[in-house]
Tab-separated table of C-alpha atoms in Angstrom:
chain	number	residue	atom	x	y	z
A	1	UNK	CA	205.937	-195.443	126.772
A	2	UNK	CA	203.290	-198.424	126.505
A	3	UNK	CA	202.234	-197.453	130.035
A	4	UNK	CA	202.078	-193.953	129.514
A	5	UNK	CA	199.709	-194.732	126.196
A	6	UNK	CA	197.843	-197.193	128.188
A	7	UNK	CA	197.483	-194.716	131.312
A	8	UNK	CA	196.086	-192.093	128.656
A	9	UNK	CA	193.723	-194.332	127.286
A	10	UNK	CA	192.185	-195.206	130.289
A	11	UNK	CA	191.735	-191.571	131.467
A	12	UNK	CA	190.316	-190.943	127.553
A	13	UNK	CA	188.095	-193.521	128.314
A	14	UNK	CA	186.778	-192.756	131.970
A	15	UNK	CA	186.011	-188.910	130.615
A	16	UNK	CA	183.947	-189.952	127.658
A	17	UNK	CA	182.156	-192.491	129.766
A	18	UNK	CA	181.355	-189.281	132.501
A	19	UNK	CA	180.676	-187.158	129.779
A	20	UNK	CA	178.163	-189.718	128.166
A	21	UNK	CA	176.300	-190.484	131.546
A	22	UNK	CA	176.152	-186.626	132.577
A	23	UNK	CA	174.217	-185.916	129.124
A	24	UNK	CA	170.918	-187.494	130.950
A	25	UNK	CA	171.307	-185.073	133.994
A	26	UNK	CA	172.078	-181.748	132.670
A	27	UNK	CA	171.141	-179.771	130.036
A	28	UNK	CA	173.362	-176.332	128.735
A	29	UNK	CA	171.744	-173.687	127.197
A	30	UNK	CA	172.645	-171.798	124.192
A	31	UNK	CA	174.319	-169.544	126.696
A	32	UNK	CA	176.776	-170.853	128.005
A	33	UNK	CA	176.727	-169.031	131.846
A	34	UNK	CA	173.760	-170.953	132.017
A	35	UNK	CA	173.314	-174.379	133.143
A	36	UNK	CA	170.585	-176.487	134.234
A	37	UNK	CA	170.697	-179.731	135.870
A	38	UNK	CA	167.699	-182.387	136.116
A	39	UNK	CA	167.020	-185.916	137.275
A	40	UNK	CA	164.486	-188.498	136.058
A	41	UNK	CA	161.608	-189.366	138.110
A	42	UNK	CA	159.926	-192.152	138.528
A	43	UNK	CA	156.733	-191.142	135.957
A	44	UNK	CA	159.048	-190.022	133.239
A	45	UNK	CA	159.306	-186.621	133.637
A	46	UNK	CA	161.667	-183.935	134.995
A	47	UNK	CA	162.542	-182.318	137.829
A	48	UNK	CA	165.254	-179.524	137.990
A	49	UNK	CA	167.437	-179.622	140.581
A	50	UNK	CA	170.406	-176.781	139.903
A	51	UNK	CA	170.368	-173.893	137.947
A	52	UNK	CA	173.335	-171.605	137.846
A	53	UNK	CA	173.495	-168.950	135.574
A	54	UNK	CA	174.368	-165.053	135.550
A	55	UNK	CA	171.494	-164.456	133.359
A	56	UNK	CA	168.955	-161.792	134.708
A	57	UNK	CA	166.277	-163.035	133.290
A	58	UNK	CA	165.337	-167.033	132.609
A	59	UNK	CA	162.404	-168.804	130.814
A	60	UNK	CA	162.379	-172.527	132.268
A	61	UNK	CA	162.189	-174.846	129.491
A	62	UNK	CA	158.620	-177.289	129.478
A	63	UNK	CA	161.104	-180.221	128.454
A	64	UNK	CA	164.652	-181.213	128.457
A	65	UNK	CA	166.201	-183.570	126.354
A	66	UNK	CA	162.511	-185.283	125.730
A	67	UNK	CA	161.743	-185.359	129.510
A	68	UNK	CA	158.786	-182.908	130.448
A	69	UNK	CA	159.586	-181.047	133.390
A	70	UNK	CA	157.086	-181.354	136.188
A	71	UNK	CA	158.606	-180.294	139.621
A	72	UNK	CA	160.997	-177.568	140.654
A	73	UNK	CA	163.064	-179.569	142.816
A	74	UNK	CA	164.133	-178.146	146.224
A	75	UNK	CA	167.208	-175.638	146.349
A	76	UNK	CA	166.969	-175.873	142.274
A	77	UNK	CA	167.251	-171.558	142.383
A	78	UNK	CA	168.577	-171.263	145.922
A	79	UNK	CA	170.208	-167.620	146.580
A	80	UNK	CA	170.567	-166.714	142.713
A	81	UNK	CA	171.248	-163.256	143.612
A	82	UNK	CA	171.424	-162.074	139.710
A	83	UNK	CA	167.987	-163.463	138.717
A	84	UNK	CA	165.332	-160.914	138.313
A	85	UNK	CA	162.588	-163.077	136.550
A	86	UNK	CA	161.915	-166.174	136.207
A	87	UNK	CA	158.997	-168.065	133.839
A	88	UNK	CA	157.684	-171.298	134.816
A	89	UNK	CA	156.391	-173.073	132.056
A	90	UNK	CA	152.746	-174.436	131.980
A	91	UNK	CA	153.757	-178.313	132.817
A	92	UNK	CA	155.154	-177.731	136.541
A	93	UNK	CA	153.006	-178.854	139.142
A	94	UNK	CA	154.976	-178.349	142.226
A	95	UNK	CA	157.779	-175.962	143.091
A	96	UNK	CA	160.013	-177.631	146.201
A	97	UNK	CA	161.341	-176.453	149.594
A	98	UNK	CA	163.585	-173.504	149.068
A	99	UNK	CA	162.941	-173.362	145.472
A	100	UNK	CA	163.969	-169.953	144.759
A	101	UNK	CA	164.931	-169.037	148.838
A	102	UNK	CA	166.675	-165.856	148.882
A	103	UNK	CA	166.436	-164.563	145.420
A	104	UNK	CA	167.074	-161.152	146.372
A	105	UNK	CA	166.725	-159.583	143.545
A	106	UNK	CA	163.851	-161.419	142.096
A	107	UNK	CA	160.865	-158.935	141.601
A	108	UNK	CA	158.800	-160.921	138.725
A	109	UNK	CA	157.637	-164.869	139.150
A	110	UNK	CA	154.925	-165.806	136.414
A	111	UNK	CA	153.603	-168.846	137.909
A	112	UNK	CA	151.595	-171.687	135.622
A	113	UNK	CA	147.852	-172.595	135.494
A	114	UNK	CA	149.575	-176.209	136.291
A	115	UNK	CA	150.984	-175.424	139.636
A	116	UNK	CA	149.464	-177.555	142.351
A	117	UNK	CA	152.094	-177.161	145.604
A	118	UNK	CA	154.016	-174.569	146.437
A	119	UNK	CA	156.051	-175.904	149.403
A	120	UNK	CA	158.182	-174.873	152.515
A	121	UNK	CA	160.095	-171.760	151.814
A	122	UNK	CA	159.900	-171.174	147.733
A	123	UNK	CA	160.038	-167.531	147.787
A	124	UNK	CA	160.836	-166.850	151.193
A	125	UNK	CA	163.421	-164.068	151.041
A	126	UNK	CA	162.614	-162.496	147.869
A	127	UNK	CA	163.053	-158.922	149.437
A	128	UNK	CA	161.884	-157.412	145.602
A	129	UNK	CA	159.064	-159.443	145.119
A	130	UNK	CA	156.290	-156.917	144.107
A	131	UNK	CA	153.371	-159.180	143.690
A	132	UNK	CA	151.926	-162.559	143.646
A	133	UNK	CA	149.166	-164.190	141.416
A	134	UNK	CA	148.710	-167.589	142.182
A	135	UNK	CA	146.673	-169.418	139.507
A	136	UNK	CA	143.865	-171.753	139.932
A	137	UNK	CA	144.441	-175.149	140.890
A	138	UNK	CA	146.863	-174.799	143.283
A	139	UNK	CA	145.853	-176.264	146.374
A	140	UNK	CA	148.387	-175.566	148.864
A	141	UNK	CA	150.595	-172.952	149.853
A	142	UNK	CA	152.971	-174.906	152.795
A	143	UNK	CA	154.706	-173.148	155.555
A	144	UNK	CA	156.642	-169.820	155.280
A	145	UNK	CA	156.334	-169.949	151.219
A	146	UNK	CA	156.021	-166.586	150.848
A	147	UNK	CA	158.126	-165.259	154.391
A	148	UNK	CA	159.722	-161.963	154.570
A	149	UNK	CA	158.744	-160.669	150.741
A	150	UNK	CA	158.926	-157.306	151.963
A	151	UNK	CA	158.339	-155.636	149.046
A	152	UNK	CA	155.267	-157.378	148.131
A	153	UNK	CA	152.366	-154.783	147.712
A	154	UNK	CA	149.444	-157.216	146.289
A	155	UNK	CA	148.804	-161.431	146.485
A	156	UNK	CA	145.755	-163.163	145.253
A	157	UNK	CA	145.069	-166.804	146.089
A	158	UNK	CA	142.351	-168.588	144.311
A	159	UNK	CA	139.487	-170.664	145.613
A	160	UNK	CA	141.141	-173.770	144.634
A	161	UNK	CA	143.864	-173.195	147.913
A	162	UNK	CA	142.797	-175.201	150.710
A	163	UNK	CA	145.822	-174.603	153.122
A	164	UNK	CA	148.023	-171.708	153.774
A	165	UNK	CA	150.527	-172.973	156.026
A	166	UNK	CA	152.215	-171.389	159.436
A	167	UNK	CA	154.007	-167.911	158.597
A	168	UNK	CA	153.074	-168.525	154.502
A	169	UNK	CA	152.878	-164.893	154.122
A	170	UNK	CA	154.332	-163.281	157.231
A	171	UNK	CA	156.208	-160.152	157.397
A	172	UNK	CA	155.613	-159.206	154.094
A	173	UNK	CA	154.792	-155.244	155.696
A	174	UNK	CA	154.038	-153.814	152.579
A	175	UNK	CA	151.377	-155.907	151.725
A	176	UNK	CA	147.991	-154.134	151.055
A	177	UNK	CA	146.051	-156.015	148.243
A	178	UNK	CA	145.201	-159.593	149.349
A	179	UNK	CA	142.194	-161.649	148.071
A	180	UNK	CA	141.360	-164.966	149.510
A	181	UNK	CA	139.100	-167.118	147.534
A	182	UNK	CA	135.674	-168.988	148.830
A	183	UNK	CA	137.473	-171.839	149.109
A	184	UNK	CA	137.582	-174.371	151.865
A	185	UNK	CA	141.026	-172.590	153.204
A	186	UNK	CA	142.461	-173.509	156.498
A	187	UNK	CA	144.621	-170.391	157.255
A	188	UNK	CA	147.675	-171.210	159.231
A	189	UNK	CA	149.114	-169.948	162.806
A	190	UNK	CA	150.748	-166.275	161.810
A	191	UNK	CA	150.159	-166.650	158.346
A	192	UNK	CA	150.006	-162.664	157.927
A	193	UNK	CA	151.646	-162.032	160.879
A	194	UNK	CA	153.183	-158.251	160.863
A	195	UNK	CA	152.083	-157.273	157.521
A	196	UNK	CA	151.951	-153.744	158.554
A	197	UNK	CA	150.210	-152.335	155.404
A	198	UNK	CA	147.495	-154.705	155.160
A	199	UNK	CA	144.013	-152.836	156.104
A	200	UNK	CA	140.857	-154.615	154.314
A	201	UNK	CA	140.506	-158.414	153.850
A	202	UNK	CA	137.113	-160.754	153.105
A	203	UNK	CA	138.021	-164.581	153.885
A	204	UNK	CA	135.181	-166.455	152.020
A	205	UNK	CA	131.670	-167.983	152.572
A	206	UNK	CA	133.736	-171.467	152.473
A	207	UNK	CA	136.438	-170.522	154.836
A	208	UNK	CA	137.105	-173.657	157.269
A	209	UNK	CA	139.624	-172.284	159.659
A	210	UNK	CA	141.845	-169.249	161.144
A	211	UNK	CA	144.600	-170.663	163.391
A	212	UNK	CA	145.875	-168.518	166.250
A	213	UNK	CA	147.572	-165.635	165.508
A	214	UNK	CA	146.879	-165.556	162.102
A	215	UNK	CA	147.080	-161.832	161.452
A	216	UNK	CA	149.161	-161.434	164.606
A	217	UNK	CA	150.638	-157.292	164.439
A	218	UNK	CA	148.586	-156.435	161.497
A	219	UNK	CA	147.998	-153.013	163.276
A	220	UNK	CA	146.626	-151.219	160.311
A	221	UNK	CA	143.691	-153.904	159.594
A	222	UNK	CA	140.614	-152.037	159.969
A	223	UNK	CA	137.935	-153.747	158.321
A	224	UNK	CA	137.995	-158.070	158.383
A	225	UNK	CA	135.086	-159.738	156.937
A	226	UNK	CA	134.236	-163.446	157.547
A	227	UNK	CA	131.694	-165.052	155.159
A	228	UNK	CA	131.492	-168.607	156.866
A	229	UNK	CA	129.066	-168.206	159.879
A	230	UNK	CA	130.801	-171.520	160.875
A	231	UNK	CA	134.600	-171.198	160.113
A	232	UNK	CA	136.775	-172.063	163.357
A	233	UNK	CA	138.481	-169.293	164.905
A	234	UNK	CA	141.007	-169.730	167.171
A	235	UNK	CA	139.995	-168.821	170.686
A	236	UNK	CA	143.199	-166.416	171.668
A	237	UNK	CA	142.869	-162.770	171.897
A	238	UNK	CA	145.384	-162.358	169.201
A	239	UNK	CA	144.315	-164.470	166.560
A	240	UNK	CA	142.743	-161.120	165.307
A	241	UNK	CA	144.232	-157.482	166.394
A	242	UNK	CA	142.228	-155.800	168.550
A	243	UNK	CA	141.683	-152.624	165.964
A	244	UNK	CA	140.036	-154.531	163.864
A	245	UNK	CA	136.040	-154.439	163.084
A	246	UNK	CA	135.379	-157.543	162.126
A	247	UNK	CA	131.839	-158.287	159.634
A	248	UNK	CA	129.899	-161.583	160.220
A	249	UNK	CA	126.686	-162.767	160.579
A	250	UNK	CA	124.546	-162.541	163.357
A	251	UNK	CA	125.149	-165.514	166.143
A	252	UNK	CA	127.720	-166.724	163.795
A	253	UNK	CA	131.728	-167.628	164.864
A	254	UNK	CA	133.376	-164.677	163.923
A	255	UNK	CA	130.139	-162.853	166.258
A	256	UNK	CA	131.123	-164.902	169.103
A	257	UNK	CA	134.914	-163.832	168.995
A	258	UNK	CA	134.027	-160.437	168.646
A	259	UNK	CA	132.367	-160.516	171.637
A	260	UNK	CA	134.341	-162.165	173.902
A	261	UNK	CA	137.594	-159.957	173.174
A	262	UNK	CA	135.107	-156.535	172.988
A	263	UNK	CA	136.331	-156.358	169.379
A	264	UNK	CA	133.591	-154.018	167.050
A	265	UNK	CA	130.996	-156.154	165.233
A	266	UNK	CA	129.269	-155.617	162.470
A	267	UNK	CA	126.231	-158.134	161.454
A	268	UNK	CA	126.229	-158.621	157.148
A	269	UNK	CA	122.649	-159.656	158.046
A	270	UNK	CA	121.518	-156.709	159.400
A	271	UNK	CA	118.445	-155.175	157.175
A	272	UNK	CA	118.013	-151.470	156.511
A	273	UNK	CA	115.325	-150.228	159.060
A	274	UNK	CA	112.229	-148.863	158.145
A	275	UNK	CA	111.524	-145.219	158.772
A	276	UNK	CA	109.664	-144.778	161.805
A	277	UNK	CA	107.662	-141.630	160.893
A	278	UNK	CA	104.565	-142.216	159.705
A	279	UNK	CA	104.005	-140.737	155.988
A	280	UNK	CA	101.147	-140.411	153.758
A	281	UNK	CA	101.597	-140.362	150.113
A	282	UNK	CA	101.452	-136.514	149.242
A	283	UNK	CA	102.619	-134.509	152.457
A	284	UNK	CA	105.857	-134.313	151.482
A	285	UNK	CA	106.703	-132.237	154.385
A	286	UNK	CA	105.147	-134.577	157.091
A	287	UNK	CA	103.156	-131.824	158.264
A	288	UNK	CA	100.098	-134.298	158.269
A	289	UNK	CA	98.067	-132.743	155.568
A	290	UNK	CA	98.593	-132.607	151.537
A	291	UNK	CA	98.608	-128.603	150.410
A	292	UNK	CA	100.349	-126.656	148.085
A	293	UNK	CA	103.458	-126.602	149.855
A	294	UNK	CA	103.989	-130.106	149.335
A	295	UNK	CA	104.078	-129.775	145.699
A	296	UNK	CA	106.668	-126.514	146.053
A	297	UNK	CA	108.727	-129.127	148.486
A	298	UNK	CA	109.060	-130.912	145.753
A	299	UNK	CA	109.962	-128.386	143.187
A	300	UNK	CA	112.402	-126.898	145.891
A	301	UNK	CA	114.369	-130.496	145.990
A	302	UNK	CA	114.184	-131.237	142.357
A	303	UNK	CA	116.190	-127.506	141.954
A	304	UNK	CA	118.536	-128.659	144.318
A	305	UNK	CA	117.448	-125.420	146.683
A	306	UNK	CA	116.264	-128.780	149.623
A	307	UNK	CA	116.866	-132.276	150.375
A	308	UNK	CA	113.880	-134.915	151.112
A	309	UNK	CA	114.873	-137.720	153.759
A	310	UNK	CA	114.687	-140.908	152.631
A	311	UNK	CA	110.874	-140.822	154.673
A	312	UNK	CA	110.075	-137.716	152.414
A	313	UNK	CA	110.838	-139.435	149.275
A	314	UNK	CA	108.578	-142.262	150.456
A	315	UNK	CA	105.992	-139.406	150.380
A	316	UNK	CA	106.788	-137.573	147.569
A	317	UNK	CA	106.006	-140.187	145.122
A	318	UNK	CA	102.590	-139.595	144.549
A	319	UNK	CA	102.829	-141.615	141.007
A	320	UNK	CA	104.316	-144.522	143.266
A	321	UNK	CA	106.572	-145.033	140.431
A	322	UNK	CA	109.748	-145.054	142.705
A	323	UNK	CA	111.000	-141.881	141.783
A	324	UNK	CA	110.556	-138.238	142.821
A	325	UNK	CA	110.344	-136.503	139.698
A	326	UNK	CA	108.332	-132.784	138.621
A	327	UNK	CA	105.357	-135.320	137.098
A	328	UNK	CA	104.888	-135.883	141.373
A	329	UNK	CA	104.586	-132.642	141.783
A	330	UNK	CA	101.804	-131.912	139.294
A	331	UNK	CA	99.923	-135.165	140.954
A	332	UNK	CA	99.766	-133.254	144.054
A	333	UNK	CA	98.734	-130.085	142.395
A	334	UNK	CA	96.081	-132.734	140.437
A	335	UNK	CA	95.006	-133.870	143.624
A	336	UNK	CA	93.909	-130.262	145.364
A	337	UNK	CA	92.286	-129.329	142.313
A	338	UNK	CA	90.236	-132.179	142.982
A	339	UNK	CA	91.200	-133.583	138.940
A	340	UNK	CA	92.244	-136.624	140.447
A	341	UNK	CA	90.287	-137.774	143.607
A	342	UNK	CA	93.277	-139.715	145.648
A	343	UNK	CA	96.845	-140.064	145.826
């Protein structure tokens, strides 16, 4: 019986020492599907690395058990096929690899103004994923982060990003909305590939690079503007699709690419032109000399019965004050009735 006793006793006493040492790496919730596990790092802080819960919904905590957490460790939300949205509270700087991989039903992320890294894989998967704001401050967005969020219809990354990796936002086909930032961005090899939806994109005046095949199969981009006269573009005929009209500056990179893969080119540069018909300030119709009818042109075009070109406009304004108004009219009329002894 002594043995027995003694054998319980040491099993009492190997439980409440496992119990006491698993208090500093997991954390329950007040429901209790939901658990959260966490490790110490180096600095102090915390850095989640399970969750498992039923729970649709789920506001990560900024601290657990007196440890901020910083980092979303890698795997923490792997495949949690349940979760729908997820809150990240404003003290995370960095979500790992495979963070929330395959979240399938996951349509709503609100990211923090902390964030800093989103790395290798951390949303890839998320078939619901509508849309993507990433905050300021985050600098970079690493390789396939955001592959395969089909349902994604809008993304915005800030100025602050200065990488988005290889395939970051690839095959996400229903992607129409995107707005780079003017920051110094190095956009990765495929890094839109196949987004099918995606038709109108500026890539800012600070812009370093586009890697080859960077919008690889976006067949419904029409209209691509690059800002940077000097940002690299990768010299491969399908770095950008060939349906494309691409806006640049005159003699700049993106001018050069357009011409060596016959791609339409449109210079930002370019100045309106002049008109080339010589006016005088009066003859409204351009017939050369300043009559009557000029005045009724006028009259004609303020009723909406004619239209002035832009040249006859320029010579309609007989008060010079920019505008074509009934007061430029009665200058004219001024003018033949010798009241007034130039236009």
């Amino acid at each position: 019986m002594k043995k027995i006793i003694s054998a319980f006793l040491s099993i009492a006493v190997l439980c409440s020492a496992f119990l006491s040492s698993s208090i500093l790496t997991s954390a329950e919730s007040a429901d209790s599907l939901s658990v959260l596990e966490y490790e110490v790092l180096d600095n102090g802080t915390a850095k989640i690395t399970k969750y498992d819960s039923l729970a649709a919904e789920y506001d990560i905590p900024f601290e657990i058990d007196g440890y901020t957490v910083t980092v979303i460790g890698d795997k923490a939300f792997y495949s949690c096929h349940n979760l729908k949205k997820v809150t990240i509270p404003n003290t995370v700087t960095a979500i790992g690899k495979r963070a929330f991989d395959t979240c399938q039903k996951l349509s709503t992320v609100e990211l923090p103004e902390s964030l800093i890294t989103i790395d290798y894989r951390a949303f890839a998967d998320c078939k619901v994923l509508s849309s993507i704001n990433i905050p300021n401050g985050v600098t970079t967005i690493a390789n396939n982060a955001f592959i395969r969020c089909q349902n994604m219809k809008s993304a915005t990354i800030p100025a602050t990003v200065t990488s988005i990796g290889n395939y970051a936002f690839s095959d996400c086909v229903n992607l129409e909305n995107l707005t780079i930032g003017n920051g110094e961005v190095t956009i990765g090899e495929y890094a839109f590939g196949w987004n099918l939806s995606l038709k109108n994109l500026t890539i800012g005046n600070n812009a370093k690079a586009i890697s080859n095949n960077a919008f690889y199969a976006c067949d419904a981009l029409m209209n691509l503007t690059i800002e940077n006269p000097q940002c690299a573009i990768y010299d491969g005929i399908n770095t950008i699709p060939d349906n494309a009209t691409i806006y640049g500056y005159a003699d700049s990179t993106a001018h050069s690419y357009a011409t060596k893969y016959e791609r339409s080119f449109v210079p930002l540069d370019q100045t309106p032109t002049k008109p080339t018909v010589e006016y005088k300030i009066g003859d409204t119709n351009l017939d050369g000399v300043v009559s009557i009818m000029d005045a009724t042109h006028i009259q004609r075009a303020l009723a909406l019965l004619e239209e002035l070109t832009p040249t006859q406009k320029l010579a309609a304004d007989a008060d010079r004050n920019g505008y074509v108004t009934v007061l430029d009219a009665t200058y004219i009329q001024m003018y033949l009735a010798n009241i007034i002894k130039e236009l």
